[in-house]
Amino acid sequence: MAHADRIGDDAGGGARAPDVLPPDHTQAILEVTKEVGAVLKASGCPFALVGSVAAYAYGIPVRLQHDTDFALRAEDAGTVVGLLRERGIRIVDPPEDWLVKARSGGEQIDLIFALAGRAVTTELLDRAWTLPVDSVHLPVIDPTDLMTGRLAALSEHHCDYGALLPVARGLRERVDWDRVREETRDHPMAVAFLYLLGLLGVLPHTPSNGGEEAEGRD
């Protein structure tokens, strides 16, 4: 998110404007998503949409502002990068070793090989749903994998429950919440969020007292 602009630092006591969101890039990001998706489909390499565009594909009313994210296997990165370069898409090599960044039409593209520290596998990509994304059908990460990845990525430094709540509400009937709980049991921020979903009545079936402690009682 963009940092708040300073107002009146020299006169007026250093008041600050409220945080301002970046402009809505929804249609521009969807166009880039379709462009990259066409290249990936032609490559024959398995892939799936992840992140905010995946949530959008499931009908969640998210505002697309930052980028479009694709999950693919690390072993396919060279093939995909070469095809994107042939298409005229600029590749940006980041310092991280778990993704490649690219740019097209001013929009950012992330090609991700690991989600919340877990390698993208053929099995994960095989679970993807095929959904229309602005009239083009693309594979979209399975709802349970989407929620698991988003929750596992939460930390003390990045813990925006407000952005996750509408995604959880919109996907609630399509998610295997037992699997989400199991795969995020070692992530305190994720455990707390799942407990919050229970208090809010979002989860269709929520164990009492937050989960496993209650389940283990006779």
PDB file of C-alpha atoms in Angstrom:
ATOM      1  CA  MET A   1       0.000   0.000   0.000  1.00  0.00           C
ATOM      2  CA  ALA A   2       1.225   3.480  -0.773  1.00  0.00           C
ATOM      3  CA  HIS A   3       2.558   5.427   2.155  1.00  0.00           C
ATOM      4  CA  ALA A   4       0.431   8.313   3.354  1.00  0.00           C
ATOM      5  CA  ASP A   5       1.398  11.684   1.914  1.00  0.00           C
ATOM      6  CA  ARG A   6       2.598  14.219   4.434  1.00  0.00           C
ATOM      7  CA  ILE A   7       0.617  17.427   4.748  1.00  0.00           C
ATOM      8  CA  GLY A   8       1.683  20.589   6.480  1.00  0.00           C
ATOM      9  CA  ASP A   9       4.915  19.249   7.949  1.00  0.00           C
ATOM     10  CA  ASP A  10       6.371  22.751   7.845  1.00  0.00           C
ATOM     11  CA  ALA A  11       3.249  24.565   8.959  1.00  0.00           C
ATOM     12  CA  GLY A  12       0.380  23.010  10.793  1.00  0.00           C
ATOM     13  CA  GLY A  13       1.823  20.496  13.189  1.00  0.00           C
ATOM     14  CA  GLY A  14       2.758  17.658  10.855  1.00  0.00           C
ATOM     15  CA  ALA A  15      -0.757  16.417  10.122  1.00  0.00           C
ATOM     16  CA  ARG A  16      -0.947  13.384   7.836  1.00  0.00           C
ATOM     17  CA  ALA A  17      -3.419  12.473   5.139  1.00  0.00           C
ATOM     18  CA  PRO A  18      -5.123   9.076   5.433  1.00  0.00           C
ATOM     19  CA  ASP A  19      -3.509   6.184   3.573  1.00  0.00           C
ATOM     20  CA  VAL A  20      -4.437   6.326  -0.092  1.00  0.00           C
ATOM     21  CA  LEU A  21      -4.872   3.127  -2.059  1.00  0.00           C
ATOM     22  CA  PRO A  22      -3.177   2.818  -5.445  1.00  0.00           C
ATOM     23  CA  PRO A  23      -5.450   3.388  -8.451  1.00  0.00           C
ATOM     24  CA  ASP A  24      -7.802   0.571  -9.417  1.00  0.00           C
ATOM     25  CA  HIS A  25      -5.964  -1.390 -12.124  1.00  0.00           C
ATOM     26  CA  THR A  26      -8.556  -4.142 -12.418  1.00  0.00           C
ATOM     27  CA  GLN A  27      -9.106  -4.120 -16.177  1.00  0.00           C
ATOM     28  CA  ALA A  28      -5.439  -3.518 -17.001  1.00  0.00           C
ATOM     29  CA  ILE A  29      -4.399  -6.406 -14.751  1.00  0.00           C
ATOM     30  CA  LEU A  30      -7.046  -8.664 -16.285  1.00  0.00           C
ATOM     31  CA  GLU A  31      -5.732  -7.881 -19.773  1.00  0.00           C
ATOM     32  CA  VAL A  32      -2.187  -8.787 -18.728  1.00  0.00           C
ATOM     33  CA  THR A  33      -3.495 -11.919 -17.020  1.00  0.00           C
ATOM     34  CA  LYS A  34      -5.130 -13.052 -20.246  1.00  0.00           C
ATOM     35  CA  GLU A  35      -2.000 -12.257 -22.244  1.00  0.00           C
ATOM     36  CA  VAL A  36       0.303 -14.241 -19.950  1.00  0.00           C
ATOM     37  CA  GLY A  37      -2.289 -16.986 -19.555  1.00  0.00           C
ATOM     38  CA  ALA A  38      -2.371 -17.474 -23.330  1.00  0.00           C
ATOM     39  CA  VAL A  39       1.428 -17.865 -23.389  1.00  0.00           C
ATOM     40  CA  LEU A  40       1.348 -20.358 -20.519  1.00  0.00           C
ATOM     41  CA  LYS A  41      -1.444 -22.395 -22.103  1.00  0.00           C
ATOM     42  CA  ALA A  42       0.494 -22.576 -25.370  1.00  0.00           C
ATOM     43  CA  SER A  43       3.651 -23.637 -23.517  1.00  0.00           C
ATOM     44  CA  GLY A  44       2.087 -26.851 -22.271  1.00  0.00           C
ATOM     45  CA  CYS A  45       3.527 -26.213 -18.798  1.00  0.00           C
ATOM     46  CA  PRO A  46       1.057 -26.671 -15.934  1.00  0.00           C
ATOM     47  CA  PHE A  47       0.165 -23.489 -14.074  1.00  0.00           C
ATOM     48  CA  ALA A  48      -2.571 -21.847 -12.035  1.00  0.00           C
ATOM     49  CA  LEU A  49      -3.651 -18.346 -11.156  1.00  0.00           C
ATOM     50  CA  VAL A  50      -3.063 -17.454  -7.523  1.00  0.00           C
ATOM     51  CA  GLY A  51      -3.409 -14.342  -5.358  1.00  0.00           C
ATOM     52  CA  SER A  52      -5.990 -11.613  -5.829  1.00  0.00           C
ATOM     53  CA  VAL A  53      -6.796 -12.483  -9.444  1.00  0.00           C
ATOM     54  CA  ALA A  54      -7.612 -16.033  -8.342  1.00  0.00           C
ATOM     55  CA  ALA A  55     -10.003 -14.622  -5.741  1.00  0.00           C
ATOM     56  CA  TYR A  56     -11.535 -12.423  -8.464  1.00  0.00           C
ATOM     57  CA  ALA A  57     -12.033 -15.494 -10.672  1.00  0.00           C
ATOM     58  CA  TYR A  58     -14.044 -17.098  -7.853  1.00  0.00           C
ATOM     59  CA  GLY A  59     -16.344 -14.079  -7.777  1.00  0.00           C
ATOM     60  CA  ILE A  60     -14.838 -12.345  -4.738  1.00  0.00           C
ATOM     61  CA  PRO A  61     -15.294  -8.556  -5.086  1.00  0.00           C
ATOM     62  CA  VAL A  62     -11.606  -7.664  -4.772  1.00  0.00           C
ATOM     63  CA  ARG A  63     -10.024  -4.554  -6.218  1.00  0.00           C
ATOM     64  CA  LEU A  64      -7.011  -5.442  -8.377  1.00  0.00           C
ATOM     65  CA  GLN A  65      -4.222  -2.946  -7.779  1.00  0.00           C
ATOM     66  CA  HIS A  66      -0.776  -4.496  -7.669  1.00  0.00           C
ATOM     67  CA  ASP A  67      -0.065  -7.445  -9.955  1.00  0.00           C
ATOM     68  CA  THR A  68      -1.185 -10.766 -11.378  1.00  0.00           C
ATOM     69  CA  ASP A  69       0.248 -13.959  -9.902  1.00  0.00           C
ATOM     70  CA  PHE A  70       0.819 -17.332 -11.551  1.00  0.00           C
ATOM     71  CA  ALA A  71       2.023 -20.488  -9.816  1.00  0.00           C
ATOM     72  CA  LEU A  72       4.217 -22.837 -11.822  1.00  0.00           C
ATOM     73  CA  ARG A  73       6.854 -25.464 -11.197  1.00  0.00           C
ATOM     74  CA  ALA A  74      10.439 -24.281 -10.828  1.00  0.00           C
ATOM     75  CA  GLU A  75      11.562 -26.669 -13.564  1.00  0.00           C
ATOM     76  CA  ASP A  76       9.296 -24.919 -16.079  1.00  0.00           C
ATOM     77  CA  ALA A  77      10.591 -21.414 -15.343  1.00  0.00           C
ATOM     78  CA  GLY A  78      13.189 -21.355 -18.117  1.00  0.00           C
ATOM     79  CA  THR A  79      10.677 -22.373 -20.779  1.00  0.00           C
ATOM     80  CA  VAL A  80       8.089 -19.857 -19.617  1.00  0.00           C
ATOM     81  CA  VAL A  81      10.564 -16.979 -19.303  1.00  0.00           C
ATOM     82  CA  GLY A  82      11.822 -17.616 -22.830  1.00  0.00           C
ATOM     83  CA  LEU A  83       8.308 -17.581 -24.271  1.00  0.00           C
ATOM     84  CA  LEU A  84       7.389 -14.399 -22.414  1.00  0.00           C
ATOM     85  CA  ARG A  85      10.527 -12.669 -23.737  1.00  0.00           C
ATOM     86  CA  GLU A  86       9.560 -13.711 -27.268  1.00  0.00           C
ATOM     87  CA  ARG A  87       6.197 -12.071 -26.637  1.00  0.00           C
ATOM     88  CA  GLY A  88       7.959  -8.818 -25.731  1.00  0.00           C
ATOM     89  CA  ILE A  89       7.275  -9.050 -22.001  1.00  0.00           C
ATOM     90  CA  ARG A  90      10.109  -7.635 -19.906  1.00  0.00           C
ATOM     91  CA  ILE A  91      11.611 -10.004 -17.358  1.00  0.00           C
ATOM     92  CA  VAL A  92      12.886  -8.573 -14.072  1.00  0.00           C
ATOM     93  CA  ASP A  93      15.151 -10.821 -12.016  1.00  0.00           C
ATOM     94  CA  PRO A  94      14.401 -10.268  -8.308  1.00  0.00           C
ATOM     95  CA  PRO A  95      16.789 -11.175  -5.480  1.00  0.00           C
ATOM     96  CA  GLU A  96      14.369 -13.883  -4.271  1.00  0.00           C
ATOM     97  CA  ASP A  97      14.898 -17.394  -5.635  1.00  0.00           C
ATOM     98  CA  TRP A  98      11.247 -18.463  -5.420  1.00  0.00           C
ATOM     99  CA  LEU A  99       9.764 -16.279  -8.155  1.00  0.00           C
ATOM    100  CA  VAL A 100      10.428 -14.360 -11.347  1.00  0.00           C
ATOM    101  CA  LYS A 101       8.942 -10.924 -11.941  1.00  0.00           C
ATOM    102  CA  ALA A 102       7.929  -9.502 -15.297  1.00  0.00           C
ATOM    103  CA  ARG A 103       6.203  -6.392 -16.611  1.00  0.00           C
ATOM    104  CA  SER A 104       3.796  -5.769 -19.472  1.00  0.00           C
ATOM    105  CA  GLY A 105       1.811  -2.635 -20.222  1.00  0.00           C
ATOM    106  CA  GLY A 106       2.958  -1.084 -16.959  1.00  0.00           C
ATOM    107  CA  GLU A 107       1.530  -3.979 -14.902  1.00  0.00           C
ATOM    108  CA  GLN A 108       3.568  -6.409 -12.799  1.00  0.00           C
ATOM    109  CA  ILE A 109       3.514 -10.180 -13.275  1.00  0.00           C
ATOM    110  CA  ASP A 110       4.757 -12.632 -10.637  1.00  0.00           C
ATOM    111  CA  LEU A 111       5.679 -16.179 -11.657  1.00  0.00           C
ATOM    112  CA  ILE A 112       5.795 -18.029  -8.345  1.00  0.00           C
ATOM    113  CA  PHE A 113       7.524 -21.382  -7.661  1.00  0.00           C
ATOM    114  CA  ALA A 114       6.762 -21.557  -3.922  1.00  0.00           C
ATOM    115  CA  LEU A 115       3.642 -20.548  -1.983  1.00  0.00           C
ATOM    116  CA  ALA A 116       4.263 -19.634   1.664  1.00  0.00           C
ATOM    117  CA  GLY A 117       7.538 -21.552   1.568  1.00  0.00           C
ATOM    118  CA  ARG A 118       6.101 -24.668  -0.067  1.00  0.00           C
ATOM    119  CA  ALA A 119       7.230 -25.642  -3.554  1.00  0.00           C
ATOM    120  CA  VAL A 120       4.590 -25.540  -6.275  1.00  0.00           C
ATOM    121  CA  THR A 121       4.019 -29.158  -7.299  1.00  0.00           C
ATOM    122  CA  THR A 122       2.267 -30.990 -10.104  1.00  0.00           C
ATOM    123  CA  GLU A 123      -0.267 -32.260  -7.548  1.00  0.00           C
ATOM    124  CA  LEU A 124      -1.167 -28.741  -6.453  1.00  0.00           C
ATOM    125  CA  LEU A 125      -1.581 -27.567 -10.055  1.00  0.00           C
ATOM    126  CA  ASP A 126      -3.663 -30.634 -10.931  1.00  0.00           C
ATOM    127  CA  ARG A 127      -6.199 -29.565  -8.289  1.00  0.00           C
ATOM    128  CA  ALA A 128      -6.797 -26.224 -10.041  1.00  0.00           C
ATOM    129  CA  TRP A 129     -10.282 -25.307 -11.233  1.00  0.00           C
ATOM    130  CA  THR A 130     -10.830 -24.045 -14.783  1.00  0.00           C
ATOM    131  CA  LEU A 131     -12.763 -20.784 -14.578  1.00  0.00           C
ATOM    132  CA  PRO A 132     -13.550 -17.847 -16.865  1.00  0.00           C
ATOM    133  CA  VAL A 133     -11.314 -14.857 -16.194  1.00  0.00           C
ATOM    134  CA  ASP A 134     -12.788 -11.904 -18.065  1.00  0.00           C
ATOM    135  CA  SER A 135     -14.109 -14.319 -20.747  1.00  0.00           C
ATOM    136  CA  VAL A 136     -10.910 -16.428 -21.046  1.00  0.00           C
ATOM    137  CA  HIS A 137     -10.827 -19.813 -19.309  1.00  0.00           C
ATOM    138  CA  LEU A 138      -7.746 -20.333 -17.158  1.00  0.00           C
ATOM    139  CA  PRO A 139      -6.730 -22.755 -14.381  1.00  0.00           C
ATOM    140  CA  VAL A 140      -7.232 -21.184 -10.955  1.00  0.00           C
ATOM    141  CA  ILE A 141      -5.738 -22.561  -7.748  1.00  0.00           C
ATOM    142  CA  ASP A 142      -8.107 -24.761  -5.768  1.00  0.00           C
ATOM    143  CA  PRO A 143     -10.045 -22.777  -3.107  1.00  0.00           C
ATOM    144  CA  THR A 144      -8.578 -24.800  -0.248  1.00  0.00           C
ATOM    145  CA  ASP A 145      -5.036 -24.294  -1.544  1.00  0.00           C
ATOM    146  CA  LEU A 146      -5.759 -20.597  -2.021  1.00  0.00           C
ATOM    147  CA  MET A 147      -6.864 -20.148   1.585  1.00  0.00           C
ATOM    148  CA  THR A 148      -4.057 -22.320   2.949  1.00  0.00           C
ATOM    149  CA  GLY A 149      -1.433 -20.324   1.101  1.00  0.00           C
ATOM    150  CA  ARG A 150      -2.870 -16.982   2.135  1.00  0.00           C
ATOM    151  CA  LEU A 151      -3.103 -17.993   5.785  1.00  0.00           C
ATOM    152  CA  ALA A 152       0.328 -19.614   5.930  1.00  0.00           C
ATOM    153  CA  ALA A 153       1.840 -16.391   4.593  1.00  0.00           C
ATOM    154  CA  LEU A 154       0.540 -14.348   7.550  1.00  0.00           C
ATOM    155  CA  SER A 155       3.157 -13.121   9.997  1.00  0.00           C
ATOM    156  CA  GLU A 156       3.641 -10.513  12.717  1.00  0.00           C
ATOM    157  CA  HIS A 157       4.842  -8.147  10.002  1.00  0.00           C
ATOM    158  CA  HIS A 158       2.067  -8.881   7.503  1.00  0.00           C
ATOM    159  CA  CYS A 159      -1.281  -9.759   9.030  1.00  0.00           C
ATOM    160  CA  ASP A 160      -4.173  -8.102   7.183  1.00  0.00           C
ATOM    161  CA  TYR A 161      -7.271  -9.972   8.298  1.00  0.00           C
ATOM    162  CA  GLY A 162      -9.456  -7.334   6.666  1.00  0.00           C
ATOM    163  CA  ALA A 163      -8.302  -8.339   3.198  1.00  0.00           C
ATOM    164  CA  LEU A 164      -8.741 -12.051   3.939  1.00  0.00           C
ATOM    165  CA  LEU A 165     -12.219 -11.896   5.454  1.00  0.00           C
ATOM    166  CA  PRO A 166     -14.169 -11.314   2.199  1.00  0.00           C
ATOM    167  CA  VAL A 167     -12.155 -14.089   0.532  1.00  0.00           C
ATOM    168  CA  ALA A 168     -13.023 -16.510   3.335  1.00  0.00           C
ATOM    169  CA  ARG A 169     -16.685 -15.485   3.218  1.00  0.00           C
ATOM    170  CA  GLY A 170     -16.874 -15.891  -0.548  1.00  0.00           C
ATOM    171  CA  LEU A 171     -15.157 -19.274  -0.610  1.00  0.00           C
ATOM    172  CA  ARG A 172     -16.594 -20.735   2.586  1.00  0.00           C
ATOM    173  CA  GLU A 173     -18.645 -23.527   0.973  1.00  0.00           C
ATOM    174  CA  ARG A 174     -15.861 -24.495  -1.456  1.00  0.00           C
ATOM    175  CA  VAL A 175     -13.025 -24.849   1.055  1.00  0.00           C
ATOM    176  CA  ASP A 176     -12.020 -27.971   2.979  1.00  0.00           C
ATOM    177  CA  TRP A 177     -11.570 -26.149   6.276  1.00  0.00           C
ATOM    178  CA  ASP A 178     -10.328 -29.264   8.057  1.00  0.00           C
ATOM    179  CA  ARG A 179      -7.403 -29.416   5.629  1.00  0.00           C
ATOM    180  CA  VAL A 180      -6.761 -25.705   6.048  1.00  0.00           C
ATOM    181  CA  ARG A 181      -6.628 -26.145   9.830  1.00  0.00           C
ATOM    182  CA  GLU A 182      -4.281 -29.112   9.554  1.00  0.00           C
ATOM    183  CA  GLU A 183      -1.880 -27.441   7.129  1.00  0.00           C
ATOM    184  CA  THR A 184      -1.738 -24.152   9.060  1.00  0.00           C
ATOM    185  CA  ARG A 185      -1.715 -25.546  12.608  1.00  0.00           C
ATOM    186  CA  ASP A 186       1.861 -24.311  13.157  1.00  0.00           C
ATOM    187  CA  HIS A 187       1.073 -20.735  12.060  1.00  0.00           C
ATOM    188  CA  PRO A 188      -0.311 -18.724  15.020  1.00  0.00           C
ATOM    189  CA  MET A 189      -1.736 -15.914  12.891  1.00  0.00           C
ATOM    190  CA  ALA A 190      -3.609 -18.435  10.759  1.00  0.00           C
ATOM    191  CA  VAL A 191      -4.951 -20.271  13.832  1.00  0.00           C
ATOM    192  CA  ALA A 192      -6.186 -16.963  15.251  1.00  0.00           C
ATOM    193  CA  PHE A 193      -7.892 -16.054  11.966  1.00  0.00           C
ATOM    194  CA  LEU A 194      -9.676 -19.390  11.786  1.00  0.00           C
ATOM    195  CA  TYR A 195     -10.866 -18.910  15.361  1.00  0.00           C
ATOM    196  CA  LEU A 196     -12.148 -15.461  14.387  1.00  0.00           C
ATOM    197  CA  LEU A 197     -14.028 -16.972  11.440  1.00  0.00           C
ATOM    198  CA  GLY A 198     -15.726 -19.319  13.885  1.00  0.00           C
ATOM    199  CA  LEU A 199     -16.764 -16.469  16.157  1.00  0.00           C
ATOM    200  CA  LEU A 200     -18.176 -14.594  13.166  1.00  0.00           C
ATOM    201  CA  GLY A 201     -20.121 -17.628  11.984  1.00  0.00           C
ATOM    202  CA  VAL A 202     -18.259 -17.730   8.669  1.00  0.00           C
ATOM    203  CA  LEU A 203     -17.140 -21.347   8.931  1.00  0.00           C
ATOM    204  CA  PRO A 204     -19.879 -23.887   8.268  1.00  0.00           C
ATOM    205  CA  HIS A 205     -18.450 -26.269  10.900  1.00  0.00           C
ATOM    206  CA  THR A 206     -16.173 -24.866  13.611  1.00  0.00           C
ATOM    207  CA  PRO A 207     -14.845 -26.906  16.556  1.00  0.00           C
ATOM    208  CA  SER A 208     -15.446 -25.347  19.962  1.00  0.00           C
ATOM    209  CA  ASN A 209     -12.592 -23.509  21.694  1.00  0.00           C
ATOM    210  CA  GLY A 210     -10.724 -22.991  18.443  1.00  0.00           C
ATOM    211  CA  GLY A 211     -10.175 -26.539  17.259  1.00  0.00           C
ATOM    212  CA  GLU A 212      -7.790 -29.318  18.071  1.00  0.00           C
ATOM    213  CA  GLU A 213      -7.675 -28.923  21.825  1.00  0.00           C
ATOM    214  CA  ALA A 214     -11.436 -29.508  21.920  1.00  0.00           C
ATOM    215  CA  GLU A 215     -11.227 -32.333  19.371  1.00  0.00           C
ATOM    216  CA  GLY A 216      -8.694 -34.183  21.507  1.00  0.00           C
ATOM    217  CA  ARG A 217     -10.937 -34.341  24.573  1.00  0.00           C
ATOM    218  CA  ASP A 218     -12.869 -37.514  25.407  1.00  0.00           C
TER     219      ASP A 218
END
